[in-house]
mmCIF file of C-alpha atoms in Angstrom:
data_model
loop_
_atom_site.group_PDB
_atom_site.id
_atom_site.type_symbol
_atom_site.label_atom_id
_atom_site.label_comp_id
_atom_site.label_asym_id
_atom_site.label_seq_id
_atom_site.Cartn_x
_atom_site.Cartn_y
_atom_site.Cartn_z
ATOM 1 C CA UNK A 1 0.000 0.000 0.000
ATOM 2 C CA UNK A 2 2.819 2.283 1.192
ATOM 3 C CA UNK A 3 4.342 1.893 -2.604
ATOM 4 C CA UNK A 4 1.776 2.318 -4.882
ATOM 5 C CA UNK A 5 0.562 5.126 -2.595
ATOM 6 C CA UNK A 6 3.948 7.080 -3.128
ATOM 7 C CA UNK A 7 3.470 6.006 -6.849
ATOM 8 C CA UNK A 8 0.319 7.484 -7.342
ATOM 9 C CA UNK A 9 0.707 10.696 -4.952
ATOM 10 C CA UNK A 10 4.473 10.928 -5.296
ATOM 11 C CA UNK A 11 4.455 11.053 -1.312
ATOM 12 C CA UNK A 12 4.418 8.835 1.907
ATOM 13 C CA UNK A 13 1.018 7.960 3.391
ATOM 14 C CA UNK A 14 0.174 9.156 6.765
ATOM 15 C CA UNK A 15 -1.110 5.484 7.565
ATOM 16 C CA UNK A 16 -2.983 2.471 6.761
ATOM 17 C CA UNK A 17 -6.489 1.420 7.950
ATOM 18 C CA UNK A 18 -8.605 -1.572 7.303
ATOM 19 C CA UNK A 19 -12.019 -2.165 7.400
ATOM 20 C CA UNK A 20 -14.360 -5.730 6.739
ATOM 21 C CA UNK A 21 -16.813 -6.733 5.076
ATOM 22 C CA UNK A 22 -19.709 -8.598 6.669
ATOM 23 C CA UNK A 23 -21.884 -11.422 6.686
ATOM 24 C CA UNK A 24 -25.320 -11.361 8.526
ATOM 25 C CA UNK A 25 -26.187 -14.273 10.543
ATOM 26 C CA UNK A 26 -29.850 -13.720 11.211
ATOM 27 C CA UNK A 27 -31.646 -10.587 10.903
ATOM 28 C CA UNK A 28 -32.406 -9.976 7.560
ATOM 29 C CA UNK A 29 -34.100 -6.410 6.670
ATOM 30 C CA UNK A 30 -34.726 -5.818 10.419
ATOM 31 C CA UNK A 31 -32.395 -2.811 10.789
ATOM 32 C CA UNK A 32 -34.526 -0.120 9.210
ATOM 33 C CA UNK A 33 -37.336 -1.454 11.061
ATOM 34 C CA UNK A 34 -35.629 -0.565 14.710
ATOM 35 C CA UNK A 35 -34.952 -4.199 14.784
ATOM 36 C CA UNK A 36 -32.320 -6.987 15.661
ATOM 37 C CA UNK A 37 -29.740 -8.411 13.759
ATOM 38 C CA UNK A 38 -26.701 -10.239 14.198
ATOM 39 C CA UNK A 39 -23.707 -9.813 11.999
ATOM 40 C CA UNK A 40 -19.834 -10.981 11.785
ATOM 41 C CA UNK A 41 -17.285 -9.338 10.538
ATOM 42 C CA UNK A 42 -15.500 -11.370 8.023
ATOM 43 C CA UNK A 43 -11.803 -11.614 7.081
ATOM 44 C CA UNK A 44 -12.396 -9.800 3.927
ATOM 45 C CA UNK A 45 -11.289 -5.639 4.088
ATOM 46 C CA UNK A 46 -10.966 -2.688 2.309
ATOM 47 C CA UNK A 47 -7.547 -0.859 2.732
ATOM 48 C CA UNK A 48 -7.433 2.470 2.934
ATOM 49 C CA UNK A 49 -3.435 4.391 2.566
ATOM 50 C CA UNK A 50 -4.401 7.923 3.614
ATOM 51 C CA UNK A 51 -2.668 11.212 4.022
ATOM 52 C CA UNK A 52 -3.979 14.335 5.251
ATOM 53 C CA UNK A 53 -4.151 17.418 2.748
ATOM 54 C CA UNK A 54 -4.781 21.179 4.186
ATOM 55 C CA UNK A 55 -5.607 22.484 0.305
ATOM 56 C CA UNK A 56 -9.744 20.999 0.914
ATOM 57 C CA UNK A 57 -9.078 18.595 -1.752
ATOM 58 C CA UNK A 58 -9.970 15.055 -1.940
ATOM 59 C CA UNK A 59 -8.310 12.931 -3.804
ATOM 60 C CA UNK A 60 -9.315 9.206 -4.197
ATOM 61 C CA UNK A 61 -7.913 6.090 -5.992
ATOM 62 C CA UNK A 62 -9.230 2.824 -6.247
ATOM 63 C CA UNK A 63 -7.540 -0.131 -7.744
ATOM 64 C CA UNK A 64 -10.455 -1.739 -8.443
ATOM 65 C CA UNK A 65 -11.815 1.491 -9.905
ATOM 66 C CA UNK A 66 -9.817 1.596 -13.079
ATOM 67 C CA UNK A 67 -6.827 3.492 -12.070
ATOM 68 C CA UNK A 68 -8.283 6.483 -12.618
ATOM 69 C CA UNK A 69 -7.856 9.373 -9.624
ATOM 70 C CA UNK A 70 -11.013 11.352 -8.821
ATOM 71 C CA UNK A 71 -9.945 14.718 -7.619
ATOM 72 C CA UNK A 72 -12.955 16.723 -5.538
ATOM 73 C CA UNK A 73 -13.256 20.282 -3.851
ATOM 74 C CA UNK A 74 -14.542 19.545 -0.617
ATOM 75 C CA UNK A 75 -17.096 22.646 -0.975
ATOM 76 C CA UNK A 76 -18.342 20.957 -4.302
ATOM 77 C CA UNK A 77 -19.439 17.930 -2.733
ATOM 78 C CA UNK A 78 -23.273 17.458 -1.920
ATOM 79 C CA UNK A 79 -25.876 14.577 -2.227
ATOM 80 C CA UNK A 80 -26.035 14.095 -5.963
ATOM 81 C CA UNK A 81 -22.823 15.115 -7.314
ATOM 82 C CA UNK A 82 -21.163 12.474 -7.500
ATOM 83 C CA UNK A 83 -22.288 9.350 -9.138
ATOM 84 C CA UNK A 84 -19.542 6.673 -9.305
ATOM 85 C CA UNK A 85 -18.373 4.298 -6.607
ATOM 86 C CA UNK A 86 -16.346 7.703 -5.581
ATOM 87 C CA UNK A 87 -19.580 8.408 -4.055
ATOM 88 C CA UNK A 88 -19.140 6.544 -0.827
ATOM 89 C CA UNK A 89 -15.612 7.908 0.211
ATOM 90 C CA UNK A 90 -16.662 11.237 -0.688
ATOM 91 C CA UNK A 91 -19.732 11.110 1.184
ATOM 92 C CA UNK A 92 -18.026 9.808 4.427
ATOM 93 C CA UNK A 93 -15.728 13.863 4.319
ATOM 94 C CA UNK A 94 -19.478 15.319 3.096
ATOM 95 C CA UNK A 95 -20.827 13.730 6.677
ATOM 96 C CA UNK A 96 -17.998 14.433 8.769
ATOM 97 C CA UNK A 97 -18.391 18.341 7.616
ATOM 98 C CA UNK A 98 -22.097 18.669 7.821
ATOM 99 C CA UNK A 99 -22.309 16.886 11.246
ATOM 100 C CA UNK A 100 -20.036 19.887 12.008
ATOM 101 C CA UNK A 101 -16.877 18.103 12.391
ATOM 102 C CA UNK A 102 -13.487 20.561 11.497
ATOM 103 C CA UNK A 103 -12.158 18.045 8.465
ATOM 104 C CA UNK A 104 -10.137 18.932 5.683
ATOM 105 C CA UNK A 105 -8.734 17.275 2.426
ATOM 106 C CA UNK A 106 -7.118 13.762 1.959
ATOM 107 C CA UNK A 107 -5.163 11.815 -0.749
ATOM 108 C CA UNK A 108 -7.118 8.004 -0.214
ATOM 109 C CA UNK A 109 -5.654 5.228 -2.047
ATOM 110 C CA UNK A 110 -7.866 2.253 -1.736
ATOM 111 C CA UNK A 111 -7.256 -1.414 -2.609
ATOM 112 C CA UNK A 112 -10.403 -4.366 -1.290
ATOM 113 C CA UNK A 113 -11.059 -8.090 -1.308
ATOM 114 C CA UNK A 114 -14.290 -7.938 -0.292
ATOM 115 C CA UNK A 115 -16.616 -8.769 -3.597
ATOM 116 C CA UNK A 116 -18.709 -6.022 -4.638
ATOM 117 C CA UNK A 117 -22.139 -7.151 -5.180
ATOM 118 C CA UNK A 118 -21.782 -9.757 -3.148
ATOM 119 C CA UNK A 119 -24.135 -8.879 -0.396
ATOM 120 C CA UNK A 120 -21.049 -8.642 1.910
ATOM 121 C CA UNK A 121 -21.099 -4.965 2.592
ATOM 122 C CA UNK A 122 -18.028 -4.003 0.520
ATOM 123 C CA UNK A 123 -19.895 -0.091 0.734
ATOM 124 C CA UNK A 124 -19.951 -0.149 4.306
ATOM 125 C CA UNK A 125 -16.558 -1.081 4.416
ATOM 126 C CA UNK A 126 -15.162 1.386 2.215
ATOM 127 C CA UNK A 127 -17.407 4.078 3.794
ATOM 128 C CA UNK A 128 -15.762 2.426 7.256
ATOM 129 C CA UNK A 129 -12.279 2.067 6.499
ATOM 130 C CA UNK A 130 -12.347 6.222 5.374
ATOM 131 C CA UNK A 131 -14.579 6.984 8.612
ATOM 132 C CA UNK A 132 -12.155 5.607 10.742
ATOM 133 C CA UNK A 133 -8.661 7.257 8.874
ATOM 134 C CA UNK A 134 -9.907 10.700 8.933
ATOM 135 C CA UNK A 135 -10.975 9.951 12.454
ATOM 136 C CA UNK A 136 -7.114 9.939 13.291
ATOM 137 C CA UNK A 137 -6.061 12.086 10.783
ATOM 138 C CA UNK A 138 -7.894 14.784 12.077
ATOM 139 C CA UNK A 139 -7.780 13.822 15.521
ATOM 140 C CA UNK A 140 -11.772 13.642 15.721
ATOM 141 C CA UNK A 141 -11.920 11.143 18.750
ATOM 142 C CA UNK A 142 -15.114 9.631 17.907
ATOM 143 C CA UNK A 143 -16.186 6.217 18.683
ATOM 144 C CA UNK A 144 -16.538 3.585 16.755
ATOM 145 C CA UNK A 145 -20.480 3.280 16.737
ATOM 146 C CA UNK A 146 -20.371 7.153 15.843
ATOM 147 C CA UNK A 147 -18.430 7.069 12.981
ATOM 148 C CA UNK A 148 -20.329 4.340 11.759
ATOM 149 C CA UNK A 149 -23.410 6.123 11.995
ATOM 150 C CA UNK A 150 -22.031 8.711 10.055
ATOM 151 C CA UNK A 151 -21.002 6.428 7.616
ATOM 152 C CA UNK A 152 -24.418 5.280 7.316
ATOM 153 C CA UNK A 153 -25.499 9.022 7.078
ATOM 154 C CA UNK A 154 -23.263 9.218 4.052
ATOM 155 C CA UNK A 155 -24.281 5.521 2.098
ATOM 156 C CA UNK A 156 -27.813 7.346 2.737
ATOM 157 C CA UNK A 157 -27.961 11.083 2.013
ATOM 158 C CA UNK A 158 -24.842 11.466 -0.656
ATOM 159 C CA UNK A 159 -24.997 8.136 -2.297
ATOM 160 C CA UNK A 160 -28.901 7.327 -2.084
ATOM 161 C CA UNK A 161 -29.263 4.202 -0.614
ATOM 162 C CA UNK A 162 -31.827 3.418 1.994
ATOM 163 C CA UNK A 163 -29.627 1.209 4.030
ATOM 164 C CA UNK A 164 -30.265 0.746 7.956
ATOM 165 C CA UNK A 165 -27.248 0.719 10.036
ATOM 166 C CA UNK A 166 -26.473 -2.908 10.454
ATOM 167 C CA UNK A 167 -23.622 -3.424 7.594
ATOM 168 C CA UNK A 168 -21.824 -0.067 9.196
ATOM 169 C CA UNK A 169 -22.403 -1.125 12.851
ATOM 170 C CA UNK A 170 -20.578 -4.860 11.976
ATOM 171 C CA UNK A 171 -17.404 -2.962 9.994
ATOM 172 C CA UNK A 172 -17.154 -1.222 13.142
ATOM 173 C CA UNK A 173 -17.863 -2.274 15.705
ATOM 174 C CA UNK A 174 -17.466 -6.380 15.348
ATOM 175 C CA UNK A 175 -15.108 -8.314 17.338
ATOM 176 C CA UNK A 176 -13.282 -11.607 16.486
ATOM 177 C CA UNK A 177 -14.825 -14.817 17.674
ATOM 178 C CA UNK A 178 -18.273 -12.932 18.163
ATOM 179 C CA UNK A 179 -21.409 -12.239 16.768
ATOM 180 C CA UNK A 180 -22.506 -8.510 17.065
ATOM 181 C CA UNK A 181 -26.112 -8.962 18.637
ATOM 182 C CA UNK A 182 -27.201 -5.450 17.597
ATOM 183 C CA UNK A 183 -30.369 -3.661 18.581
ATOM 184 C CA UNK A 184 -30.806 -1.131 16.014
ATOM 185 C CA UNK A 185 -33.972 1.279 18.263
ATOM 186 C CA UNK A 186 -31.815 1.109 21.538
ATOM 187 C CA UNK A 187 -28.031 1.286 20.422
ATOM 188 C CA UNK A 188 -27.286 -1.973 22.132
ATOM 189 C CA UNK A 189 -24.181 -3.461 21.003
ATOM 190 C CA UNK A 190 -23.844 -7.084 22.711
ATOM 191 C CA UNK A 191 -20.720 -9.082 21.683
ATOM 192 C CA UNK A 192 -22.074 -12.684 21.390
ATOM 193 C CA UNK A 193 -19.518 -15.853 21.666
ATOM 194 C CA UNK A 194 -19.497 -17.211 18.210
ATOM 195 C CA UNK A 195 -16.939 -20.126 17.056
ATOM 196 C CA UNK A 196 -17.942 -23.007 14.996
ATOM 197 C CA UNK A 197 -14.770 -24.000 14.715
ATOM 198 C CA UNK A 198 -14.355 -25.216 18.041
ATOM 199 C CA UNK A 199 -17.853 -27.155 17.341
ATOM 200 C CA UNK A 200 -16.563 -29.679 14.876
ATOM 201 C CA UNK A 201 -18.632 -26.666 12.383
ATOM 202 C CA UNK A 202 -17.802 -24.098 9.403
ATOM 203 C CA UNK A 203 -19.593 -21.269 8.242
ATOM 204 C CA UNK A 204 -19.140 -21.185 4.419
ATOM 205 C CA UNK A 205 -20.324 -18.245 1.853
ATOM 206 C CA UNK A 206 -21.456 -18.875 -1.208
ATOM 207 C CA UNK A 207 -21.150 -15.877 -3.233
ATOM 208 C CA UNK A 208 -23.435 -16.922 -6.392
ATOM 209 C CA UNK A 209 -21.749 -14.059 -8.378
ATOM 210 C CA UNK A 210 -25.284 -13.134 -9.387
ATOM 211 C CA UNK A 211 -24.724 -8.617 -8.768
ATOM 212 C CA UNK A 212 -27.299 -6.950 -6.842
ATOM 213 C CA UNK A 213 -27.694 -3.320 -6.484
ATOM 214 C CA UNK A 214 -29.516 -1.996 -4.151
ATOM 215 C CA UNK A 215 -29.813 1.616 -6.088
ATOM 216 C CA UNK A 216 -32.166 0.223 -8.230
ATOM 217 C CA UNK A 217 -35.152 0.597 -6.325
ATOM 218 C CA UNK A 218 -35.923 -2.676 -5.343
ATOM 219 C CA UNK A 219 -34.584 -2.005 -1.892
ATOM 220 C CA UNK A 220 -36.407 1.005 -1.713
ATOM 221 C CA UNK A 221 -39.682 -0.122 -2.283
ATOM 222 C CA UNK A 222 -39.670 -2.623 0.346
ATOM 223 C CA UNK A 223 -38.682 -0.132 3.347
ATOM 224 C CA UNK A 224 -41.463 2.120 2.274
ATOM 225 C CA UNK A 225 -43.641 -0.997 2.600
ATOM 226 C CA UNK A 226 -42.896 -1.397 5.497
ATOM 227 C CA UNK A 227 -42.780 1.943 6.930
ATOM 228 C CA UNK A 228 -46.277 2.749 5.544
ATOM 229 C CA UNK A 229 -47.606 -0.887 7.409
ATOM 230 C CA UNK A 230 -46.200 0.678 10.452
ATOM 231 C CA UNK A 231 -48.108 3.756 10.084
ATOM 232 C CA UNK A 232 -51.111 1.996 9.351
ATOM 233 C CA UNK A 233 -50.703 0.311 12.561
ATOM 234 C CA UNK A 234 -50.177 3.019 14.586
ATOM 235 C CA UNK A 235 -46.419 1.634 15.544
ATOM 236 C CA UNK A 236 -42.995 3.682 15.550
ATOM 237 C CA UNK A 237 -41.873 0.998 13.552
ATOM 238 C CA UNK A 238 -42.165 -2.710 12.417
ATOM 239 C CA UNK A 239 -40.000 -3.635 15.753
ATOM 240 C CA UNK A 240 -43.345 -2.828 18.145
ATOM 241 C CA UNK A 241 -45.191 -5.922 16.483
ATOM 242 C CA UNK A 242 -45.025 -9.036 18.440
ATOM 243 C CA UNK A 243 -45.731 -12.382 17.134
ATOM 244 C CA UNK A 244 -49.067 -12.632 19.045
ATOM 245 C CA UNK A 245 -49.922 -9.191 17.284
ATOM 246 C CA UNK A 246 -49.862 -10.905 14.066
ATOM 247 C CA UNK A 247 -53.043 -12.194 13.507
ATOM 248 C CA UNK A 248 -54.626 -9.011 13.972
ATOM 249 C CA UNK A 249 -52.034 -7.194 12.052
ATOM 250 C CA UNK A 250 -52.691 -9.257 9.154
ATOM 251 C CA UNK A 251 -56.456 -8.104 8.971
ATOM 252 C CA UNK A 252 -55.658 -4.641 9.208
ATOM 253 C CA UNK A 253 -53.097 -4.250 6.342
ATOM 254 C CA UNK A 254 -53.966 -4.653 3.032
ATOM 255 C CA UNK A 255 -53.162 -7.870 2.119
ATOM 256 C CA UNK A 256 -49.580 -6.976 -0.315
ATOM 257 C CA UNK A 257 -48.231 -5.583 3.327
ATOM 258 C CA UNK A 258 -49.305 -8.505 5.245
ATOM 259 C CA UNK A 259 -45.715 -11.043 3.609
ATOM 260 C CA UNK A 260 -43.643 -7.578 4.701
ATOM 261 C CA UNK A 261 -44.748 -7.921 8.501
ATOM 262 C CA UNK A 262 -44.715 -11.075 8.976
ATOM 263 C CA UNK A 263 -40.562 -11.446 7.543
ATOM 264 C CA UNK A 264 -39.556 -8.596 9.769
ATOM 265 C CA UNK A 265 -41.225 -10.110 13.440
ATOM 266 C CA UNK A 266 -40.730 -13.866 12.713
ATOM 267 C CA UNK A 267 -37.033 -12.602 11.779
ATOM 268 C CA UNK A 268 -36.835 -10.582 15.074
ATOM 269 C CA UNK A 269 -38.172 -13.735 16.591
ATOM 270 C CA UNK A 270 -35.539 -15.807 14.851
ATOM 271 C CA UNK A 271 -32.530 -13.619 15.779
ATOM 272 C CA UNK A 272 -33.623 -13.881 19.757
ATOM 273 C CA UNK A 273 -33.680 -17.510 19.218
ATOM 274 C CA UNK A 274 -30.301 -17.405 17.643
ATOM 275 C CA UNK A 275 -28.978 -15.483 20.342
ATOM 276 C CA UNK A 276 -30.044 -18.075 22.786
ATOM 277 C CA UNK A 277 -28.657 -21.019 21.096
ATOM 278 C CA UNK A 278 -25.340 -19.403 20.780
ATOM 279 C CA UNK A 279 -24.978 -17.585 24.323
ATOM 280 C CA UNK A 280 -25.863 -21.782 25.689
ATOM 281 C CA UNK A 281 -22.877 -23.047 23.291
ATOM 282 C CA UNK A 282 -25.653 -24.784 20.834
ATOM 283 C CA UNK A 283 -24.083 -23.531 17.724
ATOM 284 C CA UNK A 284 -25.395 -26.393 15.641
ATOM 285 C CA UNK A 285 -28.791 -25.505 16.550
ATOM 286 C CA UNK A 286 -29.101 -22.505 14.441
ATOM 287 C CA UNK A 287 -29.158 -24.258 11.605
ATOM 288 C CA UNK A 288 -32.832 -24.452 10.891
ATOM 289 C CA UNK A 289 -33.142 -20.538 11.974
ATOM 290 C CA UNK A 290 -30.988 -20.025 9.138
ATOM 291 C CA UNK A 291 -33.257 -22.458 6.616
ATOM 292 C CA UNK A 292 -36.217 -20.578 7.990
ATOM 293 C CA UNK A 293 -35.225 -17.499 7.613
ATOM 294 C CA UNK A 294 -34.207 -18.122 4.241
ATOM 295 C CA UNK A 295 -38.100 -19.075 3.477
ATOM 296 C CA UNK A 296 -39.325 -16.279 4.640
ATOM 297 C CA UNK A 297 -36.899 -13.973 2.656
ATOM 298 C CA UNK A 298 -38.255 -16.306 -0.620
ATOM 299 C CA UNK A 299 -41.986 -16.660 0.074
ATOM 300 C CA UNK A 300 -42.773 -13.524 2.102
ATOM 301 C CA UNK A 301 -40.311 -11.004 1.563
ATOM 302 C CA UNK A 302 -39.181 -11.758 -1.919
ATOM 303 C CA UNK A 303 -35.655 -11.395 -1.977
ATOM 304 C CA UNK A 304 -34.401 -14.508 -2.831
ATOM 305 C CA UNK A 305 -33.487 -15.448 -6.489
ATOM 306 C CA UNK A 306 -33.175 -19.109 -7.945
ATOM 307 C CA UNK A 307 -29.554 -19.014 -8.247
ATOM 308 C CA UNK A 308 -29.675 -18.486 -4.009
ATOM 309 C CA UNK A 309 -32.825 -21.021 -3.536
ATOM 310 C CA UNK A 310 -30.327 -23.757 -5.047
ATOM 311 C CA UNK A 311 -27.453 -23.032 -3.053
ATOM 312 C CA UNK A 312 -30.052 -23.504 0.106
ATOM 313 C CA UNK A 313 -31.622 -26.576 -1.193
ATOM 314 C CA UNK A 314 -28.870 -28.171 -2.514
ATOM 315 C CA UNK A 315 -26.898 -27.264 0.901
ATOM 316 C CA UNK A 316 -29.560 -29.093 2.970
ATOM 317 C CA UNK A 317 -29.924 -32.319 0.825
ATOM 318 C CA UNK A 318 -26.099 -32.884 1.064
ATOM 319 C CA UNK A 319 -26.484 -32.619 5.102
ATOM 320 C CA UNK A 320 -26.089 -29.172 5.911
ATOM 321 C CA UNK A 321 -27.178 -27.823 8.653
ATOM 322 C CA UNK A 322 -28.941 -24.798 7.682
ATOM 323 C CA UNK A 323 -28.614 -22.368 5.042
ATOM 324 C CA UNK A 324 -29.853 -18.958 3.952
ATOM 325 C CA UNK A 325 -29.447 -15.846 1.838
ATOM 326 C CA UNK A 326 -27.836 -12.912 3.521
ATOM 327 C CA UNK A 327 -27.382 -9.358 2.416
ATOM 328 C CA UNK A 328 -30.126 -7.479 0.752
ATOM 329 C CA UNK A 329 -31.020 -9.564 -1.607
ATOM 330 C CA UNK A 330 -31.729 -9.787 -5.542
ATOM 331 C CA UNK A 331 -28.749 -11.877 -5.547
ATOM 332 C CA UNK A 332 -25.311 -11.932 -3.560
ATOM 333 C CA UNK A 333 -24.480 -14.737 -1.288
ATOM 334 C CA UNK A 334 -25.374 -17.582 1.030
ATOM 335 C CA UNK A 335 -23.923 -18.778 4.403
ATOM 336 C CA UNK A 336 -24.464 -22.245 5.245
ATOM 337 C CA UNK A 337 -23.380 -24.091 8.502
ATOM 338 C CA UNK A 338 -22.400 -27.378 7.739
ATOM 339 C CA UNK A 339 -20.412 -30.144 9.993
ATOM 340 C CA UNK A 340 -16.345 -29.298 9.314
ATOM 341 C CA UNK A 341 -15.221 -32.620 7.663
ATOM 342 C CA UNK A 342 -18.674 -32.353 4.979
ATOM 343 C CA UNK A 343 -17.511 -28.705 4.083
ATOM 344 C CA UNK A 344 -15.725 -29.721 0.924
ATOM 345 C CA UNK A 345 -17.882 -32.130 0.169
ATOM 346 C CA UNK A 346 -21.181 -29.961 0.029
ATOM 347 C CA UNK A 347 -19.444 -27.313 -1.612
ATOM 348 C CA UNK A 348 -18.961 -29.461 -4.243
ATOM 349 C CA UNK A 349 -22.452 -30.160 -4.180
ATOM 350 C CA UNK A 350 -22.883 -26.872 -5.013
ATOM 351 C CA UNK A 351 -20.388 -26.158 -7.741
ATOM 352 C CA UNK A 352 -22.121 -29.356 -9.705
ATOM 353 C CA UNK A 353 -25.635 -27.630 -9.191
ATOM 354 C CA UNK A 354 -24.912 -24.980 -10.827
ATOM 355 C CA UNK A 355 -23.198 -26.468 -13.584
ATOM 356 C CA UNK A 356 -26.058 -28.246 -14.218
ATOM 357 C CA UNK A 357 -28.288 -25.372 -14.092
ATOM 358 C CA UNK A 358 -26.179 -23.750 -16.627
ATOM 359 C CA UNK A 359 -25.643 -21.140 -13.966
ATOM 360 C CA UNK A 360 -22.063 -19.032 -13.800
ATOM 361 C CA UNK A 361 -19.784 -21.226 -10.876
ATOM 362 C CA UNK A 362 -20.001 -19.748 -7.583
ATOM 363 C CA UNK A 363 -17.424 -18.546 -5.360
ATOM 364 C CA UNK A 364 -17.046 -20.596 -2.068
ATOM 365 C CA UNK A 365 -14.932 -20.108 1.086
ATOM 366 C CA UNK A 366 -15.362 -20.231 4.787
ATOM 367 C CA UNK A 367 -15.370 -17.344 7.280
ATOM 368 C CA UNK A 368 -14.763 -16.925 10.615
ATOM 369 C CA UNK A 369 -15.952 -13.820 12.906
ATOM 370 C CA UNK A 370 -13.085 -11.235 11.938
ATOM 371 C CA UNK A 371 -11.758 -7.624 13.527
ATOM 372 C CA UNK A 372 -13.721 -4.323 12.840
ATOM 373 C CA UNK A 373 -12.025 -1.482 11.540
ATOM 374 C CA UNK A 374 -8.521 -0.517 12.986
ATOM 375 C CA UNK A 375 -5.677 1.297 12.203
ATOM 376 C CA UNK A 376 -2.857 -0.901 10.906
ATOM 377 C CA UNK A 377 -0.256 1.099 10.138
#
């Protein structure tokens, strides 16, 4: 990093931070519904070689963004103007400065093996891994949950996506060998024991290298269907139904609401469950939360996509444990918890699936819960 960095800016680097991706265990469309969730971080990152400028420039290189280097006026930048993947480092400075925060220029050169479209949050950790360098550049002394919320702030209101704060939260705020029990209304941050590893287990994504984008409105459409069955039940937010509230929820929404609801409190449900199982040491026992959350993202939410339903069923019929889409959806990946010694074997599974299906071959490898974002260097 330090090299190409001096290659590109002709100058040493200030530092080096790092930032993960993340994969969501349970709790699936929850977070912009004041819900639960509960992510990992995984050992995939975004690097970020940074150097403080005092001109109010911006200066950003990405070498997966073609090489070329996207030079900004801090004063220019406001929701809208800028369109390319530039648009979630730029909107990190645009958030620090309108939350009021005395930040100035910075040359960013950024390098990431986290997949983009993956459903692994290789935004948030972008937005994350520049959060957390102009943090010490600047000497801002926020907290880790703070700066990503503001990270959030920018994926939001500068690049327009109407993400909750779950895949920011993780890149921050995760911990290795843990699950990040997150409860999105209150701010709790519970670090939950998490090792299948030392089960006999593995956790293994399948990224099905089908590209989702959550700009395309998709996303959208379902959080204002679920914010407007909220209003129409007279509830701050999705999080205030209970499962006994169901029944009569379902006769008071029209009936294309009625699938929304009932995803976002089973899942609630499901992640308190989850929690449970792992805080007792019965890892293995998730692994029909994970199947049934997967349903209800296919039948009830609507997320799912073939390519992900046969990773799942394919998963299960070669003994996995449990499987399910994670992300956003309209694509991306799978986790599946399957016994260690069948891990190569039901990947395999997989791979000859979608052969067969004369579907593109997926991308497998196991994860285990990673660091948040740090300074490395």
């Amino acid at each position: 990093m330090n090299k190409a960095f001096r290659g590109i800016f002709g100058t040493q680097p200030h530092g080096i931070w790092a930032a993960p991706g993340r994969v969501n265990l349970i709790g699936e469309h929850t977070d912009y519904n004041d819900g639960f969730a509960l992510p990992i971080a995984i050992p995939q990152t975004t690097l970020i070689a940074a150097r403080r400028r005092e001109d109010g420039r911006l200066r950003l290189h990405s070498v997966q963004g073609g090489g070329t280097v996207h030079d900004f006026a801090l004063t220019d930048l406001v929701p809208g103007a800028v369109t390319t993947w530039a648009a979630y480092p730029a909107g990190v400075a645009w958030a620090l400065r309108e939350a009021g925060h005395r930040v100035g220029g910075a040359d960013l050169h950024i390098d990431s093996t986290v997949p983009v479209g993956a459903g692994l949050s290789s935004s948030a950790a972008l937005e994350c891994a520049v959060a957390f360098a102009y943090n010490d550049l600047y000497g801002l002394g926020l907290s880790a949950p703070t700066l990503a919320l503001l990270a959030q702030r920018a994926e939001n209101k500068f690049a327009g996506i109407p993400c909750g704060a779950m895949d920011q939260l993780a890149s921050s705020c995760c911990t290795a060998g843990a699950a990040l029990h997150l409860d999105i209304r209150a701010g709790g941050l519970e670090q939950v024991p998490f090792a299948p590893e030392s089960h006999g287990l593995r956790l293994l994504i399948v990224d099905t290298q089908v590209k989702h984008d959550l700009g395309d409105g998709a996303y959208a459409a379902l959080r204002a269907g679920c914010e407007r069955a909220a209003r129409l039940l007279g509830v701050a937010a999705l999080r205030d139904i209970t499962l006994a509230d169901l029944p009569a929820a379902g006769r008071a929404l029209p009936a294309h609401l009625v699938p929304l609801v009932r995803h976002i409190v089973t899942e609630n449900a499901r992640v308190a469950d989850t929690v449970s199982h792992l805080r007792a040491g019965r890892i293995a026992a998730i692994g029909p939360l994970l199947s049934e959350g997967h349903a209800s993202l296919r039948d009830d939410y609507r997320t799912s996509c073939a390519e992900s339903d046969l990773v799942v069923d394919t998963v299960l019929d070669a003994g996995g444990l449990g499987a399910r889409m994670t992300g956003g959806g309209f694509g991306g990946s799978v986790i599946a918890l399957v016994d260690e010694d069948r891990t190569a074997a039901i990947g395999a599974s997989v791979t000859r699936a979608f052969r067969s299906a004369g579907y593109r071959e997926p991308n497998l490898f196991p994860v285990s819960p990673a660091h948040s974002a740090r300074r490395i260097e």
